[in-house]
């Protein structure tokens, strides 16, 4: 095997965002693009002794360009001296499964090829992220080093070989590199069997419980078919859109109330199943809808935390919990009642890694439909559904009953997120900068009858390693505990997306049955006015409301 050193020059714009590097497929298809980024990752993380003896995990969500990129990564892994590559058959590994495989096989790390909830296909998005030996997304220190390297790169290493067969399980040699094509589901299924009582869940389905899981033609199809239908005995047809397609069937694999509308409508309909769920492109998100009731991700996190003991893995209780800053404080109330710590981190799963590794938290989540635990180092869509199923099986109640009793106990955090997508970048930045400049004067002011008690630019000091992350979103808090947060997305690939997060606490059970848009209407108006959203963006209304 002859290693080729290919001369290259830096390509601008390779700064990983909230979750890896995401760009249009057209950009990733440019000569040297994937190679430059992958070599920069290798250069940034290479141990002093090199990659000899080490294992790299590779897989993706099956989107357009997945296979081409995997072939490139494998050649470069061989040239860079790795001993072994584990690759999911068909190039498939969901993000949580990749995390699981890295941990189960003591790999050095992994490259996950996905742009997650972003659309796919030739005109869609592609992405790459590096996960470390703990199975979790590289922390900022590492992504900064990768970015620095992309700006200084002069060459990459590869080998000249024909494409490898990625579909037939088994081990093949590429020079001194062993390429093992593995079942993408096996390790993950084994882990789920250790965490949950599969007999109890089988009994639930045997009693006629009805689940509808929309895999959105994305990566969770094979996992959902194997676990819900084959292992747990849910009837065929439980899993919808279960075959991963390179363009996700032309749909946007984002499990929200806009893109998973058909599931939502079915769950609100006359003969709705007991539980409706969906996951995103790379399988790390979860949408939870009960019969006639949508459970917001922030509420879902709180309800999972309050009921986690229903699954064997969490029967001993939780060490602590964490949520991203824009996520509602519903889980904080559960933590307080349980007498366990609750951490508030910036947006992005990488910020949970240290807390999980240190054993400070067991469960964590984000308002963007991400929930997970210490079983892997990623959020995990199928896992969240299994935990919900465990709770429903143990409590023998409906999703609605569980939600309503939760609110009666802890109070309800009305919550919504309004997204303004593909806004002109300068306009979005102008809005944020202008707002930022006004924050220092805000505390003490009253607007529309609400007194501002907090106005800041959220910064986070990691309690484990002391690292500081600044500029993580603008927060405005009011005397009654209600809150507005503004952030610019770090996962988009064109223009800017402004996210506005709005929250209000309602202690009175007589007022827990409102539509969140109604319950939050005055705050929604306030959020628009404070930031001058129409004036800056030219938009009168958000594109997506969740
Ligand atoms: C979004 C979500 C964030 C999530 C990230 C990756 O980031 O808000 O909570 O961690 O996507 O999720 P942003 O910067 O666009 O707000 V995934 O499922 O796309 O990997
Ligand atoms: Co995702």
mmCIF file of C-alpha atoms and ligand atoms in Angstrom, residues 19 22 95 114-117 129 253 280-285 379, ligand 2:
data_model
loop_
_atom_site.group_PDB
_atom_site.id
_atom_site.type_symbol
_atom_site.label_atom_id
_atom_site.label_comp_id
_atom_site.label_asym_id
_atom_site.label_seq_id
_atom_site.Cartn_x
_atom_site.Cartn_y
_atom_site.Cartn_z
ATOM 1 C CA UNK A 19 -22.674 20.201 15.743
ATOM 2 C CA UNK A 22 -22.255 21.588 7.679
ATOM 3 C CA UNK A 95 -25.396 9.415 15.673
ATOM 4 C CA UNK A 114 -24.459 13.854 8.767
ATOM 5 C CA UNK A 115 -26.113 17.223 8.576
ATOM 6 C CA UNK A 116 -28.729 15.894 10.995
ATOM 7 C CA UNK A 117 -32.091 17.624 10.596
ATOM 8 C CA UNK A 129 -18.298 15.759 12.875
ATOM 9 C CA UNK A 253 -35.994 15.221 8.284
ATOM 10 C CA UNK A 280 -34.452 13.280 12.621
ATOM 11 C CA UNK A 281 -31.892 12.704 9.852
ATOM 12 C CA UNK A 282 -29.218 11.174 12.090
ATOM 13 C CA UNK A 283 -31.483 9.664 14.751
ATOM 14 C CA UNK A 284 -30.544 11.765 17.742
ATOM 15 C CA UNK A 285 -33.745 13.783 18.110
ATOM 16 C CA UNK A 379 -28.762 12.643 22.320
HETATM 17 CO CO1 LIG B 2 -29.718 15.223 14.663
#
